[in-house]
Amino acid sequence: MSPKSGTPKKNLMLFSGRAHRELAEEVAQHLNVTITPQTAHTFANGELFVRFEESVRGTDAFVIQSHTNPINEWVMEQLIMVDALKRASAKRITVVMPFYPYARQDKKHKGREPISARLIADLFKTAGADRIMTVDLHTAQIQGFFDGPVDHLFAQTLLADHIKKTYGGADITVVSPDSGRVRLAEKWAAQLGDRPIAFIHKTRDPDKPNQAVANRVVGQVEGKLCILVDDMIDTGGTIVKATDALLAEGAADVVIATTHGILSDPATERLSNCKAREVIVTNSLPIAPEKRFPNLTVLSIAPMLAEAIQQVFEDGSVTSLFDGNA
């Protein structure tokens, strides 16, 4: 008996959780596809249900979810979506999580602590994910937690382009809010044209446990436009103290640039009242109208996500999108 030959075909299908539908719709527009219709609801006891309204057999599935508050609910919803796709015979499942949940729990600081970032990777692998796509991980080592390909995208290019267009002619110094993010500041400095860097040295008051005090600037910032960079802003305490420290040292102005605007209370109040000239974030997480303030700028990562999804679908190079640095 001779084997029967066929022409394999690939179909890209995009799926969205309920946490940040706007971002998924923007990605779909750039890809020129529609989000696959689904039924999703929450039962009275908090259990989640998802069912896709179209056949997904043999498809190349991309599942987008932004892990905002309540984070555990949206993680579970994405896990359920992946499980549904696996059981419906999707050929390949790529989990697109612009903000990787539990990324700050990437190692044990003391005994008897979890490494929750690894647990997240294990959960999605067990659910049936073949690949993960994420943006600006808290630490690069998280890529090794998932047993499969991880596309680590960089929103730094998007943020840096905005800085160059808006403040390109200024005397810029790139500042890390603590010593642990100096490597990130170095990357920023190179992308902005070999600018000098500085960082905030944080000490702790023995009479105030669990409270870090940003009190000393290491590097020359007097008369400079300081670009204060980080991967995320949660409650805003660290970044606002760093802003105050820079201005106290004679900085001409401060611009805050970060990828993930978590903006847990009281971040909006702190940032709107601080003396930073501009706060720049991306839409990796939804930012509700009540969390926005006049000097907040939100840049869209949808074009970057769409291009990366297209490259993965066509078996192209995601690394090439970032000049070989991804």
XYZ file of C-alpha atoms in Angstrom:
326
model
C 0.000 0.000 0.000
C 1.404 3.384 -0.952
C 1.130 6.259 1.520
C -1.338 9.010 0.796
C 0.232 12.438 0.400
C -1.443 15.672 1.392
C -0.767 19.370 1.490
C -0.348 20.518 5.086
C -1.842 23.896 5.890
C -1.433 26.192 8.848
C -4.167 28.251 10.447
C -3.498 31.004 12.961
C -6.225 31.489 15.542
C -6.190 34.166 18.234
C -7.881 33.708 21.597
C -8.350 36.274 24.353
C -9.046 36.081 28.034
C -11.317 38.632 29.665
C -8.662 40.561 31.611
C -7.562 42.982 28.856
C -9.734 42.490 25.790
C -8.698 45.865 24.331
C -5.075 44.796 23.877
C -6.111 41.525 22.225
C -8.404 43.351 19.815
C -5.601 45.728 18.859
C -3.264 42.780 18.236
C -5.963 41.139 16.105
C -6.252 44.283 13.964
C -2.510 44.298 13.294
C -2.628 40.600 12.369
C -5.747 41.108 10.217
C -7.588 38.330 12.061
C -10.572 38.190 14.385
C -10.524 36.916 17.942
C -12.099 33.463 18.030
C -15.541 33.713 19.650
C -15.962 31.945 22.950
C -18.316 31.519 25.858
C -16.744 32.449 29.179
C -18.394 33.022 32.500
C -17.841 32.764 36.234
C -20.055 30.547 38.372
C -21.532 31.742 41.665
C -18.822 29.974 43.664
C -16.024 31.553 41.607
C -15.305 28.646 39.242
C -14.544 29.602 35.642
C -15.855 28.131 32.402
C -14.618 28.604 28.837
C -15.835 27.048 25.576
C -14.714 28.011 22.063
C -17.437 28.467 19.463
C -15.367 27.285 16.463
C -13.319 24.191 15.670
C -9.650 24.559 16.681
C -8.413 21.178 15.427
C -4.936 21.427 13.905
C -4.692 25.169 14.498
C -1.717 27.272 15.603
C -3.343 28.818 18.677
C -2.217 32.005 20.426
C -3.874 32.689 23.791
C -3.528 36.256 25.116
C -4.155 37.149 28.733
C -2.937 40.105 30.797
C -2.499 39.130 34.421
C -3.930 42.078 36.287
C -5.892 42.179 39.537
C -7.434 39.729 40.495
C -4.336 37.981 39.179
C -5.164 34.442 40.332
C -8.521 34.491 38.532
C -6.944 35.496 35.217
C -4.125 32.967 35.541
C -6.709 30.254 36.089
C -8.803 31.417 33.137
C -5.792 31.236 30.804
C -4.917 27.768 32.121
C -8.471 26.609 31.421
C -8.314 28.069 27.902
C -5.074 26.193 27.222
C -6.581 22.961 28.547
C -9.659 23.404 26.341
C -7.445 23.933 23.273
C -5.351 20.868 24.039
C -8.427 18.671 24.458
C -9.862 20.066 21.205
C -6.710 18.986 19.283
C -5.026 22.328 18.622
C -1.704 21.578 16.914
C 0.406 24.128 18.811
C -0.542 26.368 21.741
C 1.368 29.574 22.453
C 0.593 31.345 25.714
C 0.957 35.126 25.287
C 1.356 36.773 28.687
C 2.608 40.366 28.311
C 3.113 40.501 32.091
C 4.472 37.268 33.571
C 2.601 36.578 36.834
C 4.563 35.953 40.048
C 7.787 37.047 38.297
C 9.091 38.672 41.498
C 9.083 35.259 43.186
C 11.879 33.893 40.983
C 14.199 32.636 43.733
C 14.291 31.803 47.436
C 15.439 34.675 49.619
C 15.024 32.639 52.807
C 14.310 29.025 53.694
C 10.830 27.527 53.266
C 9.846 29.984 50.532
C 8.293 29.034 47.170
C 9.668 29.782 43.709
C 6.281 30.731 42.341
C 7.546 31.917 38.947
C 8.676 28.335 38.281
C 5.304 27.018 39.449
C 3.533 29.221 36.878
C 5.709 27.757 34.099
C 4.985 24.205 35.301
C 1.249 24.860 35.428
C 1.100 26.078 31.836
C 3.275 23.205 30.614
C 1.004 20.696 32.332
C -2.089 22.416 30.923
C -0.729 21.894 27.415
C 1.212 25.026 26.408
C 3.949 24.444 23.839
C 5.435 27.937 23.937
C 5.369 31.111 26.036
C 5.597 34.680 24.775
C 6.139 37.440 27.326
C 7.441 41.003 27.636
C 10.266 42.366 29.831
C 10.630 39.655 32.436
C 11.602 40.741 35.933
C 14.688 38.536 35.588
C 15.896 36.765 32.447
C 16.408 33.475 34.309
C 12.636 32.888 34.279
C 13.009 31.825 30.634
C 14.660 28.646 31.887
C 11.711 27.710 34.089
C 9.549 26.652 31.127
C 10.390 23.394 29.367
C 9.959 24.729 25.851
C 10.570 27.829 23.730
C 10.149 31.215 25.441
C 9.954 34.377 23.346
C 11.179 37.201 25.584
C 10.149 40.457 23.922
C 11.572 43.858 24.841
C 9.362 46.919 25.204
C 12.488 48.921 25.998
C 12.853 49.779 22.303
C 9.344 51.267 22.235
C 9.957 53.280 25.400
C 13.432 54.422 24.305
C 12.104 55.612 20.931
C 9.555 57.781 22.744
C 12.321 59.211 24.967
C 14.525 59.988 21.950
C 11.702 61.703 20.073
C 10.601 63.748 23.078
C 13.851 64.486 24.909
C 16.561 63.588 22.388
C 18.310 66.953 22.632
C 18.509 66.972 26.438
C 21.524 66.143 28.595
C 20.344 62.703 29.712
C 21.483 60.389 32.490
C 19.840 56.969 32.840
C 19.107 56.038 36.455
C 18.354 52.701 38.086
C 16.086 52.899 41.169
C 18.335 50.387 42.974
C 21.602 48.555 42.491
C 19.836 45.428 41.247
C 18.611 47.107 38.054
C 21.940 48.634 36.989
C 22.271 46.175 34.113
C 18.917 47.369 32.770
C 20.104 50.980 33.039
C 23.234 50.088 31.054
C 21.099 48.674 28.230
C 18.989 51.816 28.242
C 22.075 54.048 28.203
C 23.442 52.234 25.161
C 20.128 52.468 23.314
C 19.839 56.198 24.018
C 23.297 56.881 22.585
C 25.868 55.856 25.210
C 24.498 58.064 27.952
C 25.970 58.061 31.496
C 24.235 56.065 34.223
C 23.569 56.448 37.935
C 21.711 54.459 40.557
C 20.000 54.934 43.894
C 21.705 53.343 46.880
C 19.027 52.192 49.312
C 19.689 51.686 53.024
C 17.391 50.511 55.776
C 16.552 52.191 59.059
C 16.909 49.591 61.853
C 14.026 51.277 63.670
C 11.737 50.841 60.645
C 11.737 47.179 59.607
C 10.741 46.257 56.046
C 11.023 49.855 54.876
C 13.675 50.761 52.329
C 14.857 54.350 52.244
C 16.161 55.810 48.973
C 18.688 58.251 50.294
C 21.860 58.415 48.218
C 22.509 58.868 44.513
C 25.588 57.193 43.052
C 26.628 59.040 39.881
C 26.467 62.545 38.441
C 22.903 63.818 38.043
C 23.175 67.545 38.754
C 21.656 69.542 35.915
C 20.710 66.364 34.021
C 17.427 65.065 32.683
C 17.238 61.774 34.589
C 15.454 58.862 32.890
C 14.429 56.635 35.799
C 13.910 53.106 34.426
C 12.407 49.916 35.835
C 10.439 46.910 34.602
C 7.291 47.588 36.658
C 5.572 50.062 38.962
C 3.340 48.466 41.592
C 2.499 50.794 44.487
C 4.992 53.413 43.293
C 6.801 53.843 46.610
C 10.313 53.008 45.391
C 10.121 55.012 42.178
C 8.712 58.127 43.902
C 11.418 58.042 46.595
C 14.017 57.701 43.844
C 12.524 60.723 42.056
C 12.729 62.787 45.238
C 16.351 61.713 45.797
C 17.352 62.729 42.253
C 15.732 66.154 42.495
C 17.347 66.689 45.896
C 20.723 66.010 44.247
C 20.110 68.755 41.682
C 18.636 66.845 38.734
C 17.048 69.245 36.228
C 14.079 66.970 35.689
C 12.984 63.342 36.033
C 11.141 61.139 33.535
C 9.962 57.710 34.709
C 9.879 54.913 32.106
C 8.644 51.411 32.868
C 7.011 48.569 30.960
C 4.368 47.234 33.329
C 2.050 49.720 35.016
C 0.515 47.583 37.747
C -0.460 50.743 39.649
C -1.849 49.166 42.795
C -3.225 51.693 45.275
C -1.903 54.219 46.188
C 0.325 54.358 43.077
C -1.855 56.803 41.142
C -1.946 59.274 44.032
C 1.799 58.983 44.595
C 2.764 59.352 40.950
C 0.355 62.187 40.189
C 1.682 64.143 43.173
C 5.379 63.425 42.595
C 7.571 65.907 40.735
C 8.397 63.696 37.745
C 7.868 65.466 34.439
C 6.351 62.388 32.749
C 5.529 58.795 33.660
C 5.692 56.441 30.663
C 4.253 52.909 30.732
C 2.921 50.430 28.169
C -0.497 48.814 27.887
C 0.822 45.366 28.845
C -1.710 45.649 31.667
C -5.055 47.465 31.520
C -5.006 50.930 33.081
C -8.477 51.984 34.137
C -9.566 55.615 33.616
C -9.532 56.268 37.362
C -5.864 55.223 37.511
C -4.760 57.701 34.844
C -3.375 61.163 35.567
C -2.278 64.136 33.435
C 1.440 63.343 33.073
C 0.910 59.626 32.376
C 1.758 58.383 28.864
C 0.631 54.906 27.785
C 2.355 53.342 24.759
C 0.910 50.342 22.923
C 2.824 47.056 22.647
C 0.193 45.596 20.288
C 2.274 46.090 17.086
C 5.246 44.345 18.721
C 3.127 41.424 19.932
C 1.463 41.072 16.532
C 4.810 41.015 14.709
C 6.203 38.416 17.115
C 3.096 36.243 16.723
C 3.418 36.489 12.933
C 7.070 35.431 13.097
C 6.271 32.438 15.303
C 3.403 31.411 13.032
C 5.620 31.595 9.940
C 8.538 29.860 11.705
C 10.519 33.075 11.342
C 12.935 34.815 13.687
C 11.625 36.651 16.730
C 15.178 37.659 17.624
C 15.474 39.643 14.394
C 12.759 42.007 15.653
C 15.197 43.271 18.292
C 18.389 43.526 16.218
C 19.501 40.080 17.300
C 19.291 40.896 21.018
C 16.168 38.977 21.996
